[in-house]
XYZ file of C-alpha atoms in Angstrom:
740
model
C 22.014 143.317 -3.008
C 24.583 141.481 -0.547
C 25.802 139.086 -2.477
C 27.744 137.179 0.570
C 24.673 135.433 2.182
C 24.700 133.198 3.931
C 24.271 129.982 1.699
C 22.646 127.823 4.794
C 20.521 130.698 5.987
C 19.326 132.890 4.241
C 17.692 133.794 1.452
C 17.958 132.937 -2.380
C 19.438 135.805 -4.362
C 17.927 136.154 -7.875
C 20.480 138.140 -9.549
C 19.774 138.285 -13.606
C 19.394 142.093 -14.611
C 16.117 140.854 -16.494
C 15.046 144.146 -17.186
C 17.941 145.005 -19.907
C 17.844 141.808 -21.643
C 16.092 138.147 -21.451
C 16.829 134.759 -22.862
C 14.536 133.834 -25.085
C 16.414 130.387 -26.156
C 19.485 128.427 -25.032
C 21.689 125.750 -26.739
C 23.600 123.294 -24.560
C 26.603 120.951 -25.836
C 27.833 119.012 -23.077
C 29.765 116.126 -22.004
C 29.238 113.927 -19.751
C 32.317 112.343 -17.494
C 31.720 110.274 -14.975
C 35.647 109.645 -13.864
C 35.959 113.280 -12.842
C 32.360 113.835 -12.203
C 31.269 117.082 -14.239
C 29.641 118.553 -17.121
C 31.705 120.569 -19.307
C 31.132 122.236 -22.857
C 29.405 125.445 -23.967
C 25.877 127.041 -23.901
C 24.730 129.889 -26.103
C 21.980 132.080 -25.359
C 20.087 133.911 -27.309
C 18.619 137.063 -25.849
C 15.861 139.335 -26.720
C 14.638 143.068 -25.017
C 13.776 142.981 -20.880
C 11.273 144.075 -19.176
C 11.942 147.639 -19.532
C 13.296 147.676 -22.832
C 9.419 146.551 -23.704
C 7.474 149.009 -21.032
C 9.468 151.812 -22.906
C 9.328 154.108 -25.958
C 12.106 154.135 -28.418
C 12.186 157.674 -28.031
C 12.929 157.090 -23.950
C 15.492 159.578 -23.249
C 15.711 158.332 -19.291
C 19.061 156.120 -18.098
C 19.163 154.078 -15.854
C 21.740 154.147 -13.394
C 22.289 150.607 -11.589
C 21.323 150.623 -7.653
C 24.596 149.136 -5.433
C 23.422 145.930 -5.090
C 24.141 145.268 -8.755
C 27.552 146.809 -8.027
C 30.665 145.005 -9.246
C 34.385 145.498 -10.273
C 35.674 143.581 -13.610
C 38.249 141.764 -13.771
C 39.403 142.565 -17.759
C 40.480 138.589 -19.331
C 42.610 138.664 -21.920
C 42.140 136.926 -24.607
C 41.782 132.760 -24.609
C 43.703 130.600 -27.587
C 41.286 127.682 -28.800
C 43.385 125.410 -30.487
C 42.324 124.818 -34.609
C 41.251 121.214 -34.839
C 40.897 119.445 -38.115
C 37.829 118.530 -38.985
C 38.786 114.960 -39.664
C 39.873 114.345 -36.231
C 37.279 113.099 -33.267
C 37.522 113.061 -30.047
C 34.862 112.048 -27.596
C 35.467 115.366 -26.177
C 34.582 116.529 -29.141
C 31.305 115.677 -30.820
C 29.842 117.747 -33.975
C 32.228 120.831 -33.013
C 35.209 122.529 -31.950
C 34.992 122.205 -27.734
C 38.869 124.492 -26.348
C 41.056 122.116 -25.098
C 43.355 122.966 -21.884
C 46.486 121.417 -20.808
C 48.149 121.452 -17.086
C 49.815 124.489 -17.773
C 46.497 125.973 -17.862
C 44.907 125.152 -14.762
C 47.284 128.289 -13.158
C 45.291 130.472 -15.125
C 42.275 129.944 -13.057
C 41.613 132.140 -10.255
C 39.956 130.061 -6.674
C 36.192 129.942 -8.173
C 37.795 128.355 -10.983
C 37.140 130.697 -13.604
C 39.552 131.642 -16.009
C 41.774 134.644 -14.146
C 43.675 136.808 -16.588
C 45.238 140.402 -14.576
C 47.229 141.957 -17.124
C 44.930 144.842 -17.867
C 43.911 145.718 -14.147
C 44.300 149.196 -15.173
C 41.265 148.658 -17.747
C 38.707 147.122 -14.963
C 35.765 149.688 -14.618
C 33.887 151.617 -12.011
C 32.227 149.585 -9.682
C 29.019 151.345 -10.988
C 27.447 150.453 -14.073
C 25.342 152.009 -16.416
C 22.361 150.093 -17.737
C 21.179 152.371 -20.244
C 18.783 151.436 -22.437
C 18.988 154.257 -23.916
C 21.541 156.293 -26.525
C 23.200 157.955 -23.551
C 25.057 155.343 -20.920
C 29.029 156.694 -20.100
C 29.967 153.761 -18.803
C 29.671 149.491 -20.511
C 26.748 147.796 -20.146
C 27.096 144.970 -17.713
C 24.864 141.875 -18.093
C 24.286 139.757 -14.936
C 23.332 135.678 -15.232
C 22.613 133.405 -12.223
C 25.555 131.564 -11.624
C 27.441 129.709 -8.856
C 29.773 126.509 -8.175
C 30.864 126.051 -12.098
C 34.361 127.090 -13.820
C 33.670 129.535 -16.151
C 36.374 129.736 -18.789
C 35.860 131.824 -21.831
C 32.853 134.097 -23.132
C 32.639 135.188 -26.977
C 29.843 137.065 -29.179
C 28.707 134.416 -31.937
C 29.138 135.546 -35.095
C 25.009 134.958 -36.520
C 25.582 136.785 -39.265
C 28.012 134.486 -41.084
C 24.988 131.517 -40.481
C 23.696 131.474 -44.527
C 19.698 131.642 -45.449
C 18.796 133.423 -42.722
C 17.314 136.029 -44.499
C 14.278 133.565 -44.682
C 13.277 133.957 -41.467
C 14.443 137.274 -40.329
C 14.261 140.483 -42.098
C 16.889 141.253 -44.947
C 19.880 142.618 -43.474
C 21.075 146.311 -43.628
C 24.420 145.994 -45.442
C 24.978 149.241 -44.835
C 24.819 148.935 -40.563
C 27.667 147.824 -38.566
C 28.301 144.235 -38.127
C 27.335 144.785 -34.235
C 24.523 146.106 -35.094
C 23.616 143.478 -38.084
C 23.704 140.755 -35.539
C 21.514 141.487 -32.617
C 18.885 142.690 -35.499
C 19.158 139.214 -37.144
C 18.800 137.653 -33.056
C 15.595 140.649 -32.567
C 13.791 138.534 -35.606
C 15.123 134.973 -35.237
C 13.750 135.108 -30.899
C 10.439 136.946 -32.305
C 9.948 134.144 -34.575
C 5.746 133.139 -34.171
C 5.298 129.951 -32.939
C 3.868 127.636 -35.327
C 7.076 128.348 -37.252
C 8.982 126.434 -34.396
C 10.654 123.530 -36.251
C 12.101 126.686 -38.651
C 12.873 128.471 -35.616
C 14.943 125.451 -33.744
C 16.896 124.708 -36.617
C 17.962 127.939 -37.254
C 18.933 128.740 -33.216
C 21.022 124.911 -34.299
C 22.907 126.789 -36.737
C 23.223 129.684 -35.467
C 24.854 128.075 -31.676
C 27.824 126.552 -34.693
C 28.676 129.918 -35.817
C 31.594 131.119 -35.010
C 32.708 133.392 -32.282
C 33.263 137.257 -33.597
C 35.209 138.741 -30.215
C 35.889 137.430 -26.447
C 33.903 139.328 -23.559
C 35.030 140.147 -20.922
C 33.864 138.099 -17.204
C 34.392 137.996 -14.098
C 32.255 136.082 -11.477
C 30.686 136.259 -7.136
C 29.490 133.383 -5.139
C 26.073 134.040 -6.651
C 26.357 135.649 -10.601
C 28.584 135.576 -13.884
C 28.591 139.188 -14.907
C 29.917 140.217 -18.846
C 30.364 142.980 -20.767
C 31.606 144.235 -23.485
C 34.382 147.094 -23.600
C 32.718 150.443 -25.558
C 29.316 148.958 -25.542
C 26.989 150.859 -22.485
C 23.589 149.987 -23.408
C 21.921 147.028 -23.324
C 20.315 147.183 -27.047
C 23.767 147.486 -28.552
C 24.664 144.569 -26.336
C 24.994 141.080 -28.234
C 22.542 139.196 -28.789
C 23.975 135.925 -28.859
C 26.765 134.673 -26.140
C 28.690 131.638 -26.207
C 29.687 130.628 -22.672
C 32.637 127.279 -22.568
C 32.472 125.841 -19.091
C 32.872 122.847 -16.970
C 30.314 122.590 -13.362
C 31.858 120.991 -10.325
C 31.526 117.846 -8.281
C 29.981 120.048 -5.448
C 27.816 121.834 -7.316
C 24.641 121.942 -5.870
C 22.691 121.892 -8.557
C 23.867 118.245 -9.756
C 23.739 115.255 -7.995
C 27.021 112.326 -8.475
C 25.778 109.914 -6.780
C 25.836 105.558 -7.029
C 21.975 103.159 -8.228
C 20.837 100.672 -6.423
C 23.124 98.326 -8.507
C 26.871 100.374 -7.781
C 26.292 102.265 -10.867
C 27.221 105.507 -11.572
C 24.291 108.030 -12.138
C 24.121 111.909 -12.297
C 20.760 113.849 -11.945
C 19.069 117.416 -10.941
C 16.406 117.626 -9.072
C 14.451 119.969 -6.998
C 17.759 121.757 -5.729
C 17.533 124.959 -3.495
C 19.353 126.837 -5.555
C 17.451 125.363 -8.738
C 19.816 125.207 -12.389
C 22.432 128.057 -11.528
C 25.040 124.910 -10.839
C 24.198 123.490 -13.700
C 24.827 126.150 -16.373
C 24.322 130.450 -16.474
C 21.488 131.667 -16.843
C 18.445 133.506 -16.057
C 16.835 132.360 -12.855
C 13.533 134.755 -11.437
C 10.739 133.013 -12.676
C 9.443 136.003 -15.682
C 12.510 134.854 -17.588
C 10.845 131.811 -19.584
C 12.392 130.903 -22.580
C 13.141 127.435 -24.891
C 16.093 125.426 -25.306
C 17.985 122.605 -26.867
C 20.672 120.009 -25.617
C 23.282 117.915 -27.299
C 24.751 115.283 -23.780
C 27.630 112.963 -24.971
C 27.647 109.894 -22.764
C 28.776 106.489 -22.909
C 27.652 104.192 -24.646
C 26.770 102.361 -21.125
C 24.713 105.472 -19.851
C 20.918 106.710 -21.016
C 20.368 110.424 -21.057
C 17.117 111.487 -20.458
C 15.802 115.073 -19.968
C 12.884 117.215 -19.862
C 12.419 117.678 -23.347
C 9.225 117.100 -25.483
C 9.987 113.961 -27.545
C 11.983 110.964 -26.443
C 15.806 111.270 -27.815
C 17.247 108.291 -29.920
C 20.544 108.519 -29.088
C 23.337 108.886 -32.353
C 26.001 106.437 -32.360
C 29.795 108.361 -32.151
C 32.635 106.612 -32.115
C 35.354 105.122 -29.826
C 31.947 104.078 -28.093
C 30.373 107.397 -26.894
C 27.020 108.356 -27.811
C 25.118 111.689 -28.400
C 21.844 112.517 -27.335
C 19.565 115.291 -28.679
C 16.273 117.198 -26.895
C 14.655 120.366 -27.600
C 11.745 121.749 -25.285
C 9.759 124.105 -27.958
C 7.204 125.859 -24.982
C 9.061 128.685 -23.346
C 9.462 127.795 -19.315
C 11.324 128.627 -16.328
C 14.838 127.583 -16.586
C 14.105 126.442 -12.984
C 12.122 123.229 -15.049
C 15.145 122.111 -17.458
C 16.414 118.649 -16.079
C 18.480 116.394 -16.955
C 19.372 112.221 -15.673
C 22.356 110.179 -16.769
C 22.908 106.452 -15.567
C 22.500 103.000 -17.278
C 18.596 103.575 -16.626
C 15.913 100.485 -18.183
C 12.645 101.381 -19.785
C 10.161 99.703 -18.916
C 6.522 99.396 -20.913
C 3.333 98.500 -18.883
C 0.630 97.307 -21.413
C -2.008 99.681 -20.101
C -2.026 102.140 -17.136
C -5.314 103.871 -15.705
C -3.136 106.802 -15.307
C -2.245 107.167 -19.310
C -6.232 109.031 -19.635
C -5.268 111.379 -17.244
C -3.910 114.329 -19.686
C -6.666 114.055 -22.375
C -9.487 114.087 -20.148
C -8.840 115.793 -16.426
C -8.186 119.612 -17.698
C -7.885 121.378 -20.997
C -4.247 121.240 -22.426
C -1.933 123.789 -25.044
C -4.337 123.744 -28.049
C -1.365 123.585 -30.870
C 0.619 120.457 -28.927
C -2.703 117.692 -27.112
C 0.129 115.709 -26.152
C 1.923 118.402 -23.670
C 2.969 116.611 -20.307
C 5.614 116.797 -17.487
C 8.157 115.063 -19.742
C 9.605 113.673 -16.594
C 9.036 112.761 -12.939
C 11.408 112.031 -10.866
C 9.806 109.944 -7.627
C 11.277 107.846 -4.815
C 12.186 104.486 -4.827
C 10.383 104.658 -1.065
C 7.211 105.092 -3.828
C 7.046 101.822 -5.307
C 7.135 99.583 -2.146
C 3.714 98.136 -1.394
C 1.155 98.943 -2.941
C 0.126 100.404 -5.854
C -1.540 103.174 -3.737
C 1.496 105.488 -2.640
C 3.066 105.563 -6.568
C -0.512 106.000 -7.887
C -1.220 109.243 -5.893
C 2.702 110.254 -6.035
C 2.409 109.921 -9.802
C -1.145 111.764 -9.897
C 0.315 115.519 -7.874
C 3.434 115.074 -10.321
C 1.119 115.097 -13.537
C -0.847 117.590 -12.084
C 1.957 120.103 -12.283
C 1.624 120.049 -16.206
C -0.438 122.567 -15.844
C -0.194 123.896 -12.118
C 4.123 124.435 -12.165
C 4.870 124.282 -15.915
C 1.872 125.266 -17.954
C 1.411 128.246 -15.505
C 4.246 129.323 -13.320
C 4.128 131.762 -9.923
C 5.228 134.708 -11.088
C 6.851 134.809 -7.672
C 8.429 131.925 -6.412
C 7.599 132.686 -2.880
C 4.064 132.115 -4.093
C 5.223 128.523 -3.761
C 1.097 127.316 -2.722
C 0.600 127.988 -6.395
C 2.154 125.379 -7.967
C 1.897 122.789 -4.750
C -0.955 123.348 -3.631
C -2.702 123.095 -6.538
C -0.829 119.940 -7.654
C -2.052 118.300 -4.190
C -5.692 119.509 -4.296
C -5.764 117.770 -7.881
C -4.006 114.598 -6.961
C -6.816 113.358 -5.398
C -9.435 114.258 -8.943
C -7.043 112.558 -10.979
C -6.370 109.244 -8.562
C -10.006 108.391 -8.344
C -10.139 109.526 -12.112
C -7.428 106.780 -12.402
C -9.548 104.040 -10.193
C -12.465 105.162 -12.460
C -14.119 105.563 -8.823
C -18.060 105.620 -8.504
C -18.793 109.906 -7.229
C -19.736 108.159 -3.522
C -16.408 106.031 -2.727
C -14.693 109.341 -4.799
C -15.992 111.849 -2.328
C -15.094 108.968 0.278
C -12.069 108.885 -0.231
C -11.126 112.421 -0.323
C -12.696 113.000 2.863
C -10.268 110.748 4.580
C -7.372 111.986 3.098
C -8.462 115.370 4.056
C -8.133 113.709 7.577
C -5.033 113.078 6.861
C -3.617 116.736 6.288
C -5.582 117.711 8.710
C -3.475 115.979 10.826
C -0.510 116.580 9.336
C -0.904 120.205 8.687
C -1.466 120.921 12.628
C 1.165 118.733 13.215
C 3.773 120.997 11.073
C 2.000 124.286 12.138
C 2.746 123.261 15.881
C 6.632 122.357 14.908
C 7.521 125.373 12.751
C 8.483 128.994 13.095
C 5.316 131.658 12.211
C 6.987 133.601 9.779
C 7.093 130.306 7.922
C 3.730 129.268 7.881
C 2.650 132.190 5.746
C 1.858 131.665 2.087
C 2.501 134.283 0.776
C 5.581 136.048 2.956
C 6.013 139.002 0.629
C 2.192 140.836 1.540
C 1.932 143.908 -0.593
C 5.645 143.405 -1.998
C 4.792 140.173 -3.637
C 5.685 139.995 -6.647
C 8.187 143.255 -6.828
C 11.793 143.326 -8.425
C 14.420 145.606 -7.976
C 14.700 148.610 -11.096
C 17.427 145.295 -12.756
C 14.845 142.756 -12.628
C 17.157 141.257 -9.809
C 14.727 139.982 -6.360
C 15.299 137.412 -3.438
C 13.126 134.572 -2.646
C 12.769 134.438 0.473
C 13.833 130.938 3.121
C 14.568 130.213 -0.168
C 17.940 128.994 1.450
C 16.808 127.551 4.359
C 17.302 123.408 4.760
C 14.295 122.990 6.670
C 12.176 124.945 4.150
C 12.435 121.946 2.053
C 10.718 119.549 4.752
C 7.912 121.871 5.545
C 4.216 120.655 3.489
C 2.519 124.356 5.281
C 2.038 125.441 0.928
C 0.786 121.771 -0.029
C -1.468 121.576 2.901
C -2.937 124.623 3.300
C -3.074 125.710 -0.117
C -5.048 122.607 -0.435
C -7.128 123.582 1.774
C -7.859 126.602 0.288
C -8.970 125.482 -2.600
C -10.659 122.629 -1.103
C -12.597 125.270 0.819
C -13.139 127.705 -2.454
C -14.122 124.440 -4.032
C -16.658 123.358 -1.741
C -18.024 127.090 -0.566
C -18.821 128.228 -4.593
C -19.806 124.587 -5.702
C -17.403 121.759 -7.580
C -20.159 122.744 -10.155
C -19.257 126.164 -10.477
C -15.104 125.844 -9.453
C -13.904 123.175 -11.789
C -15.449 124.744 -15.610
C -14.408 128.391 -13.638
C -10.418 126.049 -13.271
C -10.790 124.552 -17.375
C -11.221 128.721 -18.431
C -8.185 129.725 -16.530
C -6.329 126.969 -17.641
C -6.848 128.346 -20.535
C -6.658 131.784 -20.536
C -3.297 132.091 -18.807
C -1.614 128.870 -20.295
C 1.718 129.533 -20.410
C 1.932 133.015 -18.239
C 3.292 133.669 -15.158
C 0.595 134.069 -12.144
C 0.124 135.974 -9.015
C -2.356 134.643 -6.019
C -4.713 137.366 -7.197
C -4.671 136.701 -11.036
C -6.766 133.876 -10.136
C -8.885 134.834 -7.265
C -10.090 138.043 -9.084
C -10.840 136.096 -12.105
C -12.754 133.160 -10.211
C -14.475 135.611 -7.822
C -15.530 137.872 -10.550
C -16.574 135.022 -12.352
C -19.495 134.061 -9.899
C -22.313 136.784 -9.535
C -21.790 138.767 -6.069
C -24.708 137.436 -4.555
C -23.281 133.892 -5.089
C -20.044 134.785 -3.628
C -20.946 134.045 0.409
C -19.252 137.211 1.220
C -16.082 136.076 -0.130
C -13.657 139.115 -2.064
C -9.513 138.738 -2.900
C -9.057 140.891 0.600
C -10.531 138.730 2.837
C -9.396 135.543 1.893
C -5.424 136.922 1.082
C -5.704 137.978 4.734
C -6.946 134.714 6.677
C -5.317 132.370 4.072
C -2.284 133.799 2.598
C -1.060 136.725 4.128
C -0.920 135.243 7.858
C 0.342 132.064 9.841
C -2.244 129.489 12.379
C -5.074 128.030 11.051
C -7.848 129.963 9.115
C -10.506 130.825 10.730
C -12.964 128.696 8.009
C -10.572 125.653 8.228
C -11.229 125.642 12.279
C -14.805 125.896 11.510
C -14.812 123.044 9.025
C -13.293 120.222 10.367
C -15.239 121.539 14.311
C -18.058 119.722 11.727
C -15.713 116.884 10.619
C -15.481 115.710 13.806
C -18.927 115.860 14.749
C -19.687 113.761 11.654
C -16.961 112.616 10.389
C -16.928 110.589 6.649
C -17.583 106.626 6.802
C -14.261 106.305 5.596
C -13.170 107.384 8.939
C -15.317 106.068 11.411
C -14.227 102.948 10.102
C -11.030 103.870 11.438
C -12.135 104.993 14.999
C -13.981 102.169 15.280
C -10.605 99.957 14.900
C -8.525 102.572 17.007
C -11.377 101.623 19.393
C -10.636 97.541 19.174
C -7.329 98.422 19.441
C -7.264 100.102 22.891
C -9.140 97.765 24.744
C -6.711 95.088 23.791
C -4.679 97.033 24.874
C -5.766 97.387 27.966
C -6.626 93.414 28.700
C -4.784 92.115 31.199
C -4.457 88.701 30.896
C -3.979 86.052 28.149
C -7.514 84.186 29.413
C -9.591 87.653 29.024
C -8.145 87.520 25.336
C -8.929 84.445 24.615
C -12.193 85.028 25.418
C -13.099 88.435 23.502
C -10.280 88.413 20.267
C -11.117 91.319 18.469
C -11.993 91.156 14.860
C -9.973 93.726 12.790
C -11.568 95.169 9.640
C -9.057 95.083 6.343
C -8.256 98.899 6.029
C -6.998 100.673 2.792
C -3.695 102.517 3.112
C -4.936 105.553 3.468
C -6.414 104.399 7.005
C -3.591 102.264 8.497
C -1.972 105.555 8.347
C -4.483 107.669 10.407
C -5.107 104.291 12.373
C -1.048 104.322 13.179
C -1.729 108.476 13.541
C -4.583 108.267 15.999
C -2.511 105.614 17.485
C 0.699 107.582 18.452
C -2.134 109.628 20.672
C -1.787 107.058 23.104
C 0.685 107.462 26.367
C 2.030 103.465 26.055
C 0.919 100.495 24.260
C 1.880 97.029 25.302
C 4.950 94.469 23.147
C 2.164 92.187 22.834
C -0.037 94.911 21.068
C 2.954 96.414 19.009
C 3.379 92.146 18.331
C -0.394 92.348 17.118
C -0.613 94.967 14.633
C 2.260 94.687 12.923
C 0.698 90.967 12.353
C -2.607 91.555 11.522
C -1.760 94.649 9.236
C 1.897 93.230 7.466
C 3.163 95.964 8.188
C 6.638 95.412 6.926
C 5.232 94.590 3.651
C 3.682 98.279 3.373
C 4.235 101.808 1.579
C 6.392 104.194 2.848
C 3.926 106.002 4.401
C 2.863 102.906 6.459
C 5.727 101.956 7.528
C 7.100 105.763 8.443
C 4.310 105.370 11.042
C 5.014 102.591 12.232
C 8.527 103.105 12.934
C 7.185 106.593 15.174
C 5.314 103.987 16.806
C 8.135 102.150 17.148
C 10.842 104.039 18.604
C 7.972 105.877 21.302
C 7.400 102.715 22.811
C 11.151 101.567 22.636
C 9.623 97.910 20.510
C 12.943 96.912 20.711
C 11.534 93.381 18.367
C 11.192 96.499 15.443
C 14.206 98.323 15.747
C 15.680 96.723 12.425
C 12.720 98.310 11.082
C 13.491 101.203 11.928
C 17.108 100.494 10.373
C 15.675 99.861 7.283
C 14.077 102.550 6.436
C 16.251 104.970 7.764
C 18.896 103.089 5.562
C 16.326 102.535 2.060
C 13.850 105.537 2.585
C 16.755 108.190 3.234
C 13.927 111.145 2.083
C 11.041 110.207 4.130
C 13.703 109.575 7.106
C 14.714 112.812 7.814
C 11.968 113.287 10.794
C 12.758 109.869 12.235
C 16.073 110.884 13.505
C 14.811 113.682 15.422
C 12.396 111.277 17.081
C 14.628 108.640 17.520
C 17.414 111.856 19.177
C 14.823 113.058 21.565
C 13.816 109.765 22.676
C 16.955 110.020 25.397
C 17.368 106.238 24.719
C 21.342 105.511 24.242
C 20.133 102.567 22.065
C 17.467 104.326 19.919
C 20.898 107.649 19.397
C 23.410 105.036 18.760
C 20.869 103.322 15.985
C 20.613 107.148 14.453
C 23.822 107.852 14.687
C 25.315 104.820 12.713
C 22.429 104.280 10.573
C 23.831 108.193 9.162
C 27.306 107.190 9.143
C 26.050 105.051 6.249
C 23.962 107.023 4.017
C 25.255 110.209 4.785
C 27.567 109.880 1.665
C 24.535 108.562 -0.476
C 22.148 112.548 1.130
C 21.477 115.806 -0.836
C 23.249 118.434 0.916
C 20.463 119.970 2.445
C 19.473 116.511 3.875
C 22.255 115.941 5.651
C 22.404 119.276 6.939
C 19.256 118.768 8.718
C 19.538 115.500 10.087
C 23.536 117.201 11.415
C 21.620 119.468 13.336
C 19.372 116.454 15.243
C 22.469 114.735 15.880
C 24.962 116.877 16.963
């Protein structure tokens, strides 16, 4: 595996060697420093056996040589002094246990990556090949590889869990004759294997073990994408320390963490949706198979609120000198990428009632042992909060759907993004109808309208994207495959354009809609409940879902569907599947009521636009119907197909629907019309959209530049100069390529 991948264009490498050791629990202990824009502290990792160890028998004598893609040369770290502190001494950088303190002179000990670089013992640097032997015959040190990027690693040490008292209540009786290293590994193996109903005791044990002293430093090194750790003289994963502590701090430029200001100019920091996931927040195992629980203690100034994707709302603990400590935890194993933090001057708003409150109880089955399981934290753009509640409601429904598809059930191969986004998009409509308490016929009409909108978006996207990025299962027969160590890549994972594509949402949605309509919703949705029950807490591939679906239906009622033809037609081919083309042709011939209503209004606007003079307009003044936000979006999309709209028509269009007061989806289409027809009176509205709806405005920059109008191009450049400092890196890069 080439570790020097282009971070702007290539696939995302998942470097962790999960076949040998799997992180079962993380304990983070961090301080938030807005002055230097870093999170600093330590993380303790508790390991269980990796996938390969599970597949092998204990008597196996086979050894494994690491592939060349995982070959590294280590620097040997010298001991790093951590000053002892009096227990009565307090610093806001300490919290409830000691932190390493480095003075100015210590900066000389950092390499270019910010890692503690000790080169005294170069003669001890090992061979570039390391044996990943899980038996007893390895000759080289075992190398633990973690996903890591843009972190300053200060120190790595083994944790002396054997020094923690009273663990024998929850673990097997210690083998007092065993070597201390083996005893520590046995304790952690027993701890991570505790049953789910003992989660409280397990969490307490993790907490106490994470506070245990270190018992020896470990050798470490890093490159662009990973942190590599070894213990001299330990040749196997089985004998490698199963509890390690890593002292580190993030970097201001790290892509997992966004440091910015809120609307009132107050500092805030959050992690959300980074292409590289959380590897620039903490060293971790990124492959989806690395399902783990976690707990975190985060300290910040008392004026800030710390929110995290924990299972319960945290109550802060006051510390001295104006600092507060916040503690969160998760007891359901999930990929490390689901860990989220947001620190800022947040205000809690509690609406009295909401139709969304009951969704998680009435729509799909939940975790039997935890009936209040739900998305622990949801990020919404401020763009969803303007206009009516429609856009915010549908987006919330989409994110709530991820509680099942994305969190409770995840994709085993991240290239199969449709398993998360396609399901969430399909269920979004079901949830939104439930939230509005619509009768069945109105719910169906609304869903048909939204299907029409998505069809337009899918057509537009497929016309303007490379075929390679239109495929829902790009790895085809190799989907889910990893190297012998567990490492793999996410195809197009670092392509900044991928983040703005909706093909996985839209094509996945239409596939599920096709299956539900073909097999019958009365068959499909009861099956979906069973599927969620069976695969809750597991990772799946497309064929897992499709095979179980078709096996649950008698062969004579499958309408000729098979896993093979669904995969071939929908998942592994670019473009629009034949079945979808045929469905949409039928819908064009017989549109639903809400779509017909929009078509009638479009015809009125075309007639208005063609009227020659004022006298004629007064004689036959058109009366326009009231439309829903989705209908207005569709109307504007159809009007975008008109070659020319006069300034008078655009002015009346704006007044009729109060477009500047509508939600962001409507205003985006309105801005497209303004740009296409160079309606100068509304240029300020385009400028406002680009400044206040940054993520949704990315596409408009391209429209402004291809307009070949100097004034519009200048508007694009001026707006970008104003907002680029607040944009995420991927968005800024895409816009830069449009403008320059």
